[in-house]
PDB file of C-alpha atoms in Angstrom:
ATOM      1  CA  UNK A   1       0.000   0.000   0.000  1.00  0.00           C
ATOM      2  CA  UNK A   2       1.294   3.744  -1.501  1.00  0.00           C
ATOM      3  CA  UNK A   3       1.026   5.182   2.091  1.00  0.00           C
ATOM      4  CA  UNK A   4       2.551   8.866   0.902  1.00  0.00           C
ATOM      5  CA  UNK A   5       0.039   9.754  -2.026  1.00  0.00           C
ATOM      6  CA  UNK A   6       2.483  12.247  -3.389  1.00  0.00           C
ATOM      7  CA  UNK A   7       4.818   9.674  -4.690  1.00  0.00           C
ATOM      8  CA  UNK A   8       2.757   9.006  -7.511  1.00  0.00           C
ATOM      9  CA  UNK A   9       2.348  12.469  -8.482  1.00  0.00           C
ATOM     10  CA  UNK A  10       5.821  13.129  -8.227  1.00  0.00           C
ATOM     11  CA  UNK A  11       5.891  10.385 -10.962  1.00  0.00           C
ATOM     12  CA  UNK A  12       3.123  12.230 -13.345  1.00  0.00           C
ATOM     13  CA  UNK A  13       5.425  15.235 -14.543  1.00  0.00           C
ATOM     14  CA  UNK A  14       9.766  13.736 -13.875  1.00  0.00           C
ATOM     15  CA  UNK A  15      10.871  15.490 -16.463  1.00  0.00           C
ATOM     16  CA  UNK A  16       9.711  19.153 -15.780  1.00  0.00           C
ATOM     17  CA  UNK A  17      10.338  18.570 -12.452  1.00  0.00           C
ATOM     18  CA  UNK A  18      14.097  17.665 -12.710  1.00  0.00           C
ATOM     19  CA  UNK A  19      14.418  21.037 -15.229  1.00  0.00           C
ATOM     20  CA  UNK A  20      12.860  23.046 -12.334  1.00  0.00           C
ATOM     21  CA  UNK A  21      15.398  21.236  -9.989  1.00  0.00           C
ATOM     22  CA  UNK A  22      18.515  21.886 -12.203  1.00  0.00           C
ATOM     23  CA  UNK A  23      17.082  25.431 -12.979  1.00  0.00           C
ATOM     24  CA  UNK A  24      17.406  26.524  -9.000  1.00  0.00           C
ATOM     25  CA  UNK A  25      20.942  24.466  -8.708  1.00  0.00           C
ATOM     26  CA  UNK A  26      22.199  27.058 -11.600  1.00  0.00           C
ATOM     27  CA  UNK A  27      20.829  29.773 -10.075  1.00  0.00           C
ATOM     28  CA  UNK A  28      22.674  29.105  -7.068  1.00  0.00           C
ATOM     29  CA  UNK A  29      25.910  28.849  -9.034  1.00  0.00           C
ATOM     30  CA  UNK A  30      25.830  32.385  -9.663  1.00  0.00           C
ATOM     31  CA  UNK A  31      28.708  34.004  -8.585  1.00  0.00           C
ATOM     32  CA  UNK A  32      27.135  37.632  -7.165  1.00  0.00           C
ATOM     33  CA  UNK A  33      25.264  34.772  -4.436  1.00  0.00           C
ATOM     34  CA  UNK A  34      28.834  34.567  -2.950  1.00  0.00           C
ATOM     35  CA  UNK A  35      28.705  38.069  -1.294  1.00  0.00           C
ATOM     36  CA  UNK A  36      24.851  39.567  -2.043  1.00  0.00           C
ATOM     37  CA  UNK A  37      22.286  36.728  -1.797  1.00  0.00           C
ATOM     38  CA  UNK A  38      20.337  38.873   0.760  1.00  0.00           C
ATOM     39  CA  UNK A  39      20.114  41.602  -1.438  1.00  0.00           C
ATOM     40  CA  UNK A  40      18.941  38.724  -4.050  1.00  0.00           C
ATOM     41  CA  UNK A  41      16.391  37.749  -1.782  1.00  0.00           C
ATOM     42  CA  UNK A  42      14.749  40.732  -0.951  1.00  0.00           C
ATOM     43  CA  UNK A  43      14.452  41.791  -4.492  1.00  0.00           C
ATOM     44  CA  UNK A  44      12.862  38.528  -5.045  1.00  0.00           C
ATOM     45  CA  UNK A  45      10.465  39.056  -2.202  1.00  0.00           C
ATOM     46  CA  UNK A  46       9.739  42.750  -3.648  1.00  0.00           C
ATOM     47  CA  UNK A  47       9.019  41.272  -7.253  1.00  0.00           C
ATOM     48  CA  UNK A  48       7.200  38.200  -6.053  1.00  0.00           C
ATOM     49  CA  UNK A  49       4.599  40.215  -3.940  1.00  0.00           C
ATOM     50  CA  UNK A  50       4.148  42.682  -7.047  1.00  0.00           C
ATOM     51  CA  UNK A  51       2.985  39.398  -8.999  1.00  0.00           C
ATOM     52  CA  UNK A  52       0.985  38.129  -6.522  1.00  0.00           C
ATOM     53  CA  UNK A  53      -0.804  41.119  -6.076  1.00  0.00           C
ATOM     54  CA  UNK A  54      -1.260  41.450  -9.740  1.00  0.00           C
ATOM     55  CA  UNK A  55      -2.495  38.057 -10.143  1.00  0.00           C
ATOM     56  CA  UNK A  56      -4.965  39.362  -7.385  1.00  0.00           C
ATOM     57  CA  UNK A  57      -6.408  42.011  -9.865  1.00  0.00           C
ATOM     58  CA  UNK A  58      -4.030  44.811  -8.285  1.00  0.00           C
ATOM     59  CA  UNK A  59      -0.953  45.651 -10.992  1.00  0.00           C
ATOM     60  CA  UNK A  60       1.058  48.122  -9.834  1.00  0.00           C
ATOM     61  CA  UNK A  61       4.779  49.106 -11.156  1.00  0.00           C
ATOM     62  CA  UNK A  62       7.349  48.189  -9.337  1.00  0.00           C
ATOM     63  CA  UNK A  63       8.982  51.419  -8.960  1.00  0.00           C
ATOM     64  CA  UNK A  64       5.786  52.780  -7.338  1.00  0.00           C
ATOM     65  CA  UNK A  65       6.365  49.867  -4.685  1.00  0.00           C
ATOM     66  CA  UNK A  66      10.071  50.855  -4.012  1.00  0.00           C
ATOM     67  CA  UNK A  67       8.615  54.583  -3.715  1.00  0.00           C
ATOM     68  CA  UNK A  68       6.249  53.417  -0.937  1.00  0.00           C
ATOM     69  CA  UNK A  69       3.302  55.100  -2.811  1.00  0.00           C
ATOM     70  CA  UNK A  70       0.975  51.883  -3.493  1.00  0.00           C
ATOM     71  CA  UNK A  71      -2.230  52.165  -0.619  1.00  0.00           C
ATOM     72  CA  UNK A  72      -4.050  49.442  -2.292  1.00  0.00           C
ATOM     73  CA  UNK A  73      -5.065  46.843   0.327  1.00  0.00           C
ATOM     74  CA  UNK A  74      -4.245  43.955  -1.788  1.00  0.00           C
ATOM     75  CA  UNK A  75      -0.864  44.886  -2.621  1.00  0.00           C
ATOM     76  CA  UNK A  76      -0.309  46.087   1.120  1.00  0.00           C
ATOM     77  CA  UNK A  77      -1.317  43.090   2.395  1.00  0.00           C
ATOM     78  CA  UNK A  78       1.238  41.102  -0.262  1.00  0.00           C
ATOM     79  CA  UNK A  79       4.049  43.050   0.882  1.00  0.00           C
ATOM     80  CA  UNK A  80       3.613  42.150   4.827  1.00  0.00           C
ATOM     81  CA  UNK A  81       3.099  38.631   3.497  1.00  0.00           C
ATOM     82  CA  UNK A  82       6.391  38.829   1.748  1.00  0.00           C
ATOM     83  CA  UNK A  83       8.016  40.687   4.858  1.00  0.00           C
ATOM     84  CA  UNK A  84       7.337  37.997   6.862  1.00  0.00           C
ATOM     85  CA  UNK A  85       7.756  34.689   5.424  1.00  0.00           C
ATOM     86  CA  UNK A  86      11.367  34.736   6.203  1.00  0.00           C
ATOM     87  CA  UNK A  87      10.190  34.772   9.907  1.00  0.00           C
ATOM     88  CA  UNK A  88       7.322  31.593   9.344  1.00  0.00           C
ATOM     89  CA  UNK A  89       9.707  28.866   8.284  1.00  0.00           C
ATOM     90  CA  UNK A  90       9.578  27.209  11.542  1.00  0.00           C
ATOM     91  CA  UNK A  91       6.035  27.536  12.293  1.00  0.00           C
ATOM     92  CA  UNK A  92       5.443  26.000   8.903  1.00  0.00           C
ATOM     93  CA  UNK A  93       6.806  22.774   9.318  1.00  0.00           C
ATOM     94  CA  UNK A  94       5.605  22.801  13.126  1.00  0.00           C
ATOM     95  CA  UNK A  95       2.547  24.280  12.998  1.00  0.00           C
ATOM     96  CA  UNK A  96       1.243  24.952   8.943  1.00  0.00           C
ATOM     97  CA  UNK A  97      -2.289  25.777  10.574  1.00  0.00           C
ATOM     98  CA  UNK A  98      -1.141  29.067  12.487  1.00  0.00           C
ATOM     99  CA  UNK A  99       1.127  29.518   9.757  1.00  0.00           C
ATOM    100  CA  UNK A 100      -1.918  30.555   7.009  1.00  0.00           C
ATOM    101  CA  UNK A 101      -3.815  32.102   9.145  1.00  0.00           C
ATOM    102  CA  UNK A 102      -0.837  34.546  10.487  1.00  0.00           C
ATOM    103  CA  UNK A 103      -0.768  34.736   6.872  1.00  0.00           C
ATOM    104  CA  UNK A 104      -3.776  35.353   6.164  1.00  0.00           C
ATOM    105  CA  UNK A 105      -3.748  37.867   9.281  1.00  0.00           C
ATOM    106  CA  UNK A 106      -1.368  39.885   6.876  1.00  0.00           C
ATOM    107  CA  UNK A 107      -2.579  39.325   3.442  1.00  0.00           C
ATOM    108  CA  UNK A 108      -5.981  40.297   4.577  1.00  0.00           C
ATOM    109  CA  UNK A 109      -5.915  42.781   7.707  1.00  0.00           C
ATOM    110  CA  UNK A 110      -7.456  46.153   5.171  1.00  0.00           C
ATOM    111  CA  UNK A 111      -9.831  43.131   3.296  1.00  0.00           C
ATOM    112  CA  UNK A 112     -12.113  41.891   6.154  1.00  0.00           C
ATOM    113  CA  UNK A 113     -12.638  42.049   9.590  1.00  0.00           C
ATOM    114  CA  UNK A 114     -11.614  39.016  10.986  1.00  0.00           C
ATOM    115  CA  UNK A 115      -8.613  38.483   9.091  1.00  0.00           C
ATOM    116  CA  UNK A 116      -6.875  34.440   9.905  1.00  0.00           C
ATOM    117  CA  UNK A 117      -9.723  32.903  10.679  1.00  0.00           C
ATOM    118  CA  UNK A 118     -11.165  30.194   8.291  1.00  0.00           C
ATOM    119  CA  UNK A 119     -14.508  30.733   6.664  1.00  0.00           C
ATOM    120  CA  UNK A 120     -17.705  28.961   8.246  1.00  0.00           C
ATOM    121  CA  UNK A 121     -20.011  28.906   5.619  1.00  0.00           C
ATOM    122  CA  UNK A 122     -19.681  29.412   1.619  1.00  0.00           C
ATOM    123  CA  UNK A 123     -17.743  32.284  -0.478  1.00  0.00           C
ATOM    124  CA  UNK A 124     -18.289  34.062  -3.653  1.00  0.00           C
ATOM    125  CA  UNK A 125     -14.683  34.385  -3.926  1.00  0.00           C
ATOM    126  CA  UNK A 126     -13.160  33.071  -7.485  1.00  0.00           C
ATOM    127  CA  UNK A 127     -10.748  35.574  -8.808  1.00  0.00           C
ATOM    128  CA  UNK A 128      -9.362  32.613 -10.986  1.00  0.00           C
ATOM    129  CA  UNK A 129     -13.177  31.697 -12.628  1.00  0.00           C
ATOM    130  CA  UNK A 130     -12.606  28.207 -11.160  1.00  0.00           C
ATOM    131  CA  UNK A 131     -16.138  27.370 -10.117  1.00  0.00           C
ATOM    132  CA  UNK A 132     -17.450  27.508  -6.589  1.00  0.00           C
ATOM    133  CA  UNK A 133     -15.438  26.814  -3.675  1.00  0.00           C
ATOM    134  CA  UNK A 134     -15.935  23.749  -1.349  1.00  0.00           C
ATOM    135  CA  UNK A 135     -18.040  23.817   1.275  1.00  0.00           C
ATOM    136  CA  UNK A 136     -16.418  25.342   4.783  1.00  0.00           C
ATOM    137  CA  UNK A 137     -16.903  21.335   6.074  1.00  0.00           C
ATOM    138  CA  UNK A 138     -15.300  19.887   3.073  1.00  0.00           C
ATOM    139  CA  UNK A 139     -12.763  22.830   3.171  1.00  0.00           C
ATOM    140  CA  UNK A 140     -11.941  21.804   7.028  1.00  0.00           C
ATOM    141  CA  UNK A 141     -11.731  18.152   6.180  1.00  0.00           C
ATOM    142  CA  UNK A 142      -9.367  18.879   2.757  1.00  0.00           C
ATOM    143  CA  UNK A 143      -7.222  21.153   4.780  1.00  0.00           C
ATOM    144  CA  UNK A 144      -6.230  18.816   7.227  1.00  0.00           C
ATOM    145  CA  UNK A 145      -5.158  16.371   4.705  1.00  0.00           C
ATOM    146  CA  UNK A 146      -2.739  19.146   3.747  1.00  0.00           C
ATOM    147  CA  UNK A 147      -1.667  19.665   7.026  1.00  0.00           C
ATOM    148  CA  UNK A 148      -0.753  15.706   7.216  1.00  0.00           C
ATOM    149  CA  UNK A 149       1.150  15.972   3.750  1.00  0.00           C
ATOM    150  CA  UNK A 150       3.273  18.459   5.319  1.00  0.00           C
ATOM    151  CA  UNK A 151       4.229  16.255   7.905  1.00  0.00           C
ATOM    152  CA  UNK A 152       4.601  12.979   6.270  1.00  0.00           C
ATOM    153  CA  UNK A 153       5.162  13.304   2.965  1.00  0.00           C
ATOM    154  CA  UNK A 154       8.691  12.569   1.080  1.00  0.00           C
ATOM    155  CA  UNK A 155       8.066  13.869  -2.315  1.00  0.00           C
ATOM    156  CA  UNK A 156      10.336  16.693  -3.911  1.00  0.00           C
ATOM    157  CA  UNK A 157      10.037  19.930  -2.276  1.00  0.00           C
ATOM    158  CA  UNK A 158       8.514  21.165  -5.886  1.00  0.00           C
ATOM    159  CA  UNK A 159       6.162  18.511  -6.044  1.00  0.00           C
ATOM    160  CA  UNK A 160       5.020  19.598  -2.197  1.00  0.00           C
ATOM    161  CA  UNK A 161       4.697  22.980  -2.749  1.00  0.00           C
ATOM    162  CA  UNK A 162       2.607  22.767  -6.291  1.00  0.00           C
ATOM    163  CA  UNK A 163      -0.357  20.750  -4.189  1.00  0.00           C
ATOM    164  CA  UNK A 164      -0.211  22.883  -1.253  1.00  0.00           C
ATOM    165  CA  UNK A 165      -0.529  25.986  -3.910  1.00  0.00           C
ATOM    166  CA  UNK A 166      -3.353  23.811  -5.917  1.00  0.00           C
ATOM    167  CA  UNK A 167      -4.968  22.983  -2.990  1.00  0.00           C
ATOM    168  CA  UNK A 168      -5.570  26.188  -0.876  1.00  0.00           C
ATOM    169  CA  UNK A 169      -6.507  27.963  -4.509  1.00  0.00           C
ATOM    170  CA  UNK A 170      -9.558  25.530  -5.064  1.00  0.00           C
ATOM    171  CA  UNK A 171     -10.499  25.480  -1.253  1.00  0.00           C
ATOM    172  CA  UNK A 172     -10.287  29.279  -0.990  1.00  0.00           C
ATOM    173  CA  UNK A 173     -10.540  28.401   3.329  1.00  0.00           C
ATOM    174  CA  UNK A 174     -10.460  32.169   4.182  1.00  0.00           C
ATOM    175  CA  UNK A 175     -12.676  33.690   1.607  1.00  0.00           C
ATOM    176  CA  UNK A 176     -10.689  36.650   0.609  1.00  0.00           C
ATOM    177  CA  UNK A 177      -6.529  37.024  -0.184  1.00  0.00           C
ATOM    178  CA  UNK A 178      -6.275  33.192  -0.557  1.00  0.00           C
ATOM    179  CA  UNK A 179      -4.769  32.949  -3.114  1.00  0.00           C
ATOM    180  CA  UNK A 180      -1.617  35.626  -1.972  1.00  0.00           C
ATOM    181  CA  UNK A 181      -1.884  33.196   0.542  1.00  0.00           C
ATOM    182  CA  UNK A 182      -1.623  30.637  -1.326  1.00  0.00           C
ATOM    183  CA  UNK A 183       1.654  31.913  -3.326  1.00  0.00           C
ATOM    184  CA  UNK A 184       2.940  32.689  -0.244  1.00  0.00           C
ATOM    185  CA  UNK A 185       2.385  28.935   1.497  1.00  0.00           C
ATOM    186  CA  UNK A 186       4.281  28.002  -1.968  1.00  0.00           C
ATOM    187  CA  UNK A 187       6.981  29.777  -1.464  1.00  0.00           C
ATOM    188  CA  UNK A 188       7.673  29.019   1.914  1.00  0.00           C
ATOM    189  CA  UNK A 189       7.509  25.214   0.837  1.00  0.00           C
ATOM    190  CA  UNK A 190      10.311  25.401  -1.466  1.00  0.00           C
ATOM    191  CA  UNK A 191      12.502  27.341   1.180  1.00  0.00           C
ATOM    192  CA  UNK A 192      11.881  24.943   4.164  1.00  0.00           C
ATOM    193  CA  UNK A 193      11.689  22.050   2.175  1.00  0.00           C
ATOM    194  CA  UNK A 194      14.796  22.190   0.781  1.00  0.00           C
ATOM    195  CA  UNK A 195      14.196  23.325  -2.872  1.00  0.00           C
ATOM    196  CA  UNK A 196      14.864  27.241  -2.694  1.00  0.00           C
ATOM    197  CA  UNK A 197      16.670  27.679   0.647  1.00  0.00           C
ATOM    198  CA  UNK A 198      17.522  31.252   0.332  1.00  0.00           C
ATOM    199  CA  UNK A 199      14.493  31.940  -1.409  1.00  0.00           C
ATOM    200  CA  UNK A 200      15.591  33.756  -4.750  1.00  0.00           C
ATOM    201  CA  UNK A 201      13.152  32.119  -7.344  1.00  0.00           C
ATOM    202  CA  UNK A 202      10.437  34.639  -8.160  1.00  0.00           C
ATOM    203  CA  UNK A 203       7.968  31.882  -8.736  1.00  0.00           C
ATOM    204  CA  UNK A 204       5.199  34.184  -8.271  1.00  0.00           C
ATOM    205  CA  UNK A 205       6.598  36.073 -11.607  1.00  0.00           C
ATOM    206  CA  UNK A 206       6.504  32.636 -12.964  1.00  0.00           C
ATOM    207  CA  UNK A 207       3.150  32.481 -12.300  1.00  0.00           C
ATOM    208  CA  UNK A 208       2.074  35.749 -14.109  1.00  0.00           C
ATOM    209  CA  UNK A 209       3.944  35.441 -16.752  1.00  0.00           C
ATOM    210  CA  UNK A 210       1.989  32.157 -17.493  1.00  0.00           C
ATOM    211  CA  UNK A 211      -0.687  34.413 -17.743  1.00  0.00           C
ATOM    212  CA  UNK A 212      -3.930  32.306 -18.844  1.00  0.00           C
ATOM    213  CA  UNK A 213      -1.905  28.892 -18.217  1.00  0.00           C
ATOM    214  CA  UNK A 214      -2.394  29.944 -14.464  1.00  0.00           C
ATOM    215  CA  UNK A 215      -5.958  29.281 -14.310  1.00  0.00           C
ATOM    216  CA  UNK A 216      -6.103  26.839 -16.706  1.00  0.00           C
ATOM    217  CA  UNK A 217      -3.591  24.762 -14.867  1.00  0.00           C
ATOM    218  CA  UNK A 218      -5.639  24.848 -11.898  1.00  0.00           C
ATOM    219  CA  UNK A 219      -8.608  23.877 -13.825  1.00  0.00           C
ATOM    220  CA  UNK A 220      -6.888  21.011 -14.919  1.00  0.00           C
ATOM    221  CA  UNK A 221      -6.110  20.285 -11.121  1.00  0.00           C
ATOM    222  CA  UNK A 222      -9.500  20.148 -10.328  1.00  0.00           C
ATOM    223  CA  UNK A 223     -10.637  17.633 -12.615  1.00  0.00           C
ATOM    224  CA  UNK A 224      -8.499  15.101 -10.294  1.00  0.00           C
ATOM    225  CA  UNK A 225      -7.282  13.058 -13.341  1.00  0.00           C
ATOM    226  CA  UNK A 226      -3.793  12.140 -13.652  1.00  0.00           C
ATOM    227  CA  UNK A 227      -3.418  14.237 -16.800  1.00  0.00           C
ATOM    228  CA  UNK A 228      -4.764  17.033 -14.843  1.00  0.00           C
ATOM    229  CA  UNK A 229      -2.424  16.947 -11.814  1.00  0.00           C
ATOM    230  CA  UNK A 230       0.352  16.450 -14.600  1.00  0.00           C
ATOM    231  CA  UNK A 231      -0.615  19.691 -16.302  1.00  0.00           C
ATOM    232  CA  UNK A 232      -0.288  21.792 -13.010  1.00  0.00           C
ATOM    233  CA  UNK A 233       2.191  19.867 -12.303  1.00  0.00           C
ATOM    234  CA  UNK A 234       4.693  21.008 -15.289  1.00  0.00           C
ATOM    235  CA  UNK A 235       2.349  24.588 -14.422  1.00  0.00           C
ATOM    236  CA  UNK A 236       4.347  24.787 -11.370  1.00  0.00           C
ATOM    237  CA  UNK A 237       7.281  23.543 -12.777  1.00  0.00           C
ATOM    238  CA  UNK A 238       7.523  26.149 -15.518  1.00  0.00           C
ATOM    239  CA  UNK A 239       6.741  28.977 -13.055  1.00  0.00           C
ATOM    240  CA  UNK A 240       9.797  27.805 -11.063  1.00  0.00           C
ATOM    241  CA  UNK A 241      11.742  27.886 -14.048  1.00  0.00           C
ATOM    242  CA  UNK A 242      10.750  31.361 -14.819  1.00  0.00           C
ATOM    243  CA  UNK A 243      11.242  32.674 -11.457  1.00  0.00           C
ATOM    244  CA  UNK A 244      14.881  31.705 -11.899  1.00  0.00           C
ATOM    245  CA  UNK A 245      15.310  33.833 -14.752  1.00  0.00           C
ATOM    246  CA  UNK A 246      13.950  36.273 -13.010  1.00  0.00           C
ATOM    247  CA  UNK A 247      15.988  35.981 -10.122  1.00  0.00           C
ATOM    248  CA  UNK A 248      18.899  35.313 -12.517  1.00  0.00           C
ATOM    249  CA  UNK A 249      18.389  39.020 -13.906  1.00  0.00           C
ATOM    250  CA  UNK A 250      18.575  40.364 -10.347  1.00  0.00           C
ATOM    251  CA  UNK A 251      21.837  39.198 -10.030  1.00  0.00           C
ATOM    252  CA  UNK A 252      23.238  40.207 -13.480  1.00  0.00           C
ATOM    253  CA  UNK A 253      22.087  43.925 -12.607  1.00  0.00           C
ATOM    254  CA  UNK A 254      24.044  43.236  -8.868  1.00  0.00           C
ATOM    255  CA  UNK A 255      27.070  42.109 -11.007  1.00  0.00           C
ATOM    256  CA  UNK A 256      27.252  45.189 -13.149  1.00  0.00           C
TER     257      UNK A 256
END
């Protein structure tokens, strides 16, 4: 008996994950990450809450962000996220529950008035057009599944974090800013779980770059087939991939 159910799924999509794999290892080759890899990683954490926050419905330049003029909630709340994620690595692993909803606490605190807490009855919320969400008893019983893979599972870091992503986009447990929360609970899997330790991929750029493949992906991910899973799968994969060039970039500018 399979008793991790990742291990299959890991075995759906080999190929793009290995590229995503050797993708990160060449990123990490670069030679400005001897002396500057913080000043990597908080340009990564700058551009990745931009593109979460645009794939929120909330595009702002990125020069307005360094200015400190944005006052849009969304993207507010997407720049504590990224703030703090370097601070939620333990909790993560220990406790993923208080995790998303100090999360959520940040991605949410201008968007609704009791900002961490899981919803308790059904949401309109579907940025993505994905269909309705589960209900807040399936959500619940889903969620804790999650929480188990966290613990238990020995898939590849990338294959971890592209459910957990999947997973809290379709069950949408807070109702509003779950899917920055989302990105964010992706990210933080590839840093603690070994992938991305010094997290420089801007996998969130990835992600909007994709542009229509985002949704689409996810769509596919709902369906629950394996050619489904697959599709986000390489989704994830490819956004990886992308976030590595754009991390790559950061460090060419550092270099000149």
């Amino acid at each position: 008996m399979n008793e991790d159910p990742l291990s299959a799924v890991a075995e759906l999509a080999p190929e793009a994950v290995q590229n995503a794999r050797e993708a990160v290892d060449r990123l990490y080759r670069h030679r400005v990450l001897r002396r500057r890899s913080p000043e990597v990683s908080a340009e990564s954490a700058l551009r990745g809450a931009r593109a979460s926050a645009a794939l929120e419905g909330a595009d702002v330049p990125l020069g307005s962000l360094r200015q400190g003029e944005i006052t849009d909630p969304v993207v507010q709340g997407a720049l504590r996220v990224s703030a703090e994620l370097g601070r939620l690595g333990g909790l993560w692993r220990q406790a993923p529950r208080q995790a998303l909803a100090r999360l959520h606490t940040l991605a949410a605190a201008d968007l609704t008035p009791a900002p961490g807490r899981p919803r308790t009855d059904s949401t309109l919320s579907d940025p993505l057009d994905l269909g309705p969400a589960p209900s807040a008893a399936e959500c619940a019983v889903r969620l804790s599944s999650l929480v188990d893979l966290l613990s238990s599972s020995k898939a590849p870091a990338m294959v971890l974090a592209a459910i957990v992503h999947a997973e809290l986009m379709v069950l949408r447990p807070f109702g509003v800013a779950d899917g920055v929360v989302a990105r964010a609970a992706e990210r933080l899997t590839l840093v603690e779980f070994g992938l991305d330790p010094k997290s420089l991929a801007v996998v969130e750029v990835g992600h909007l770059e994709l542009g229509a493949g985002y949704a689409e992906a996810l769509r596919g991910y709902l369906q629950g087939t394996p050619e489904g899973v697959s599709a986000w799968i390489g989704h994830a994969a490819d956004a990886i991939t992308l976030g590595v060039r754009e991390a790559t970039a950061v460090c060419e500018a550092l270099s000149r």
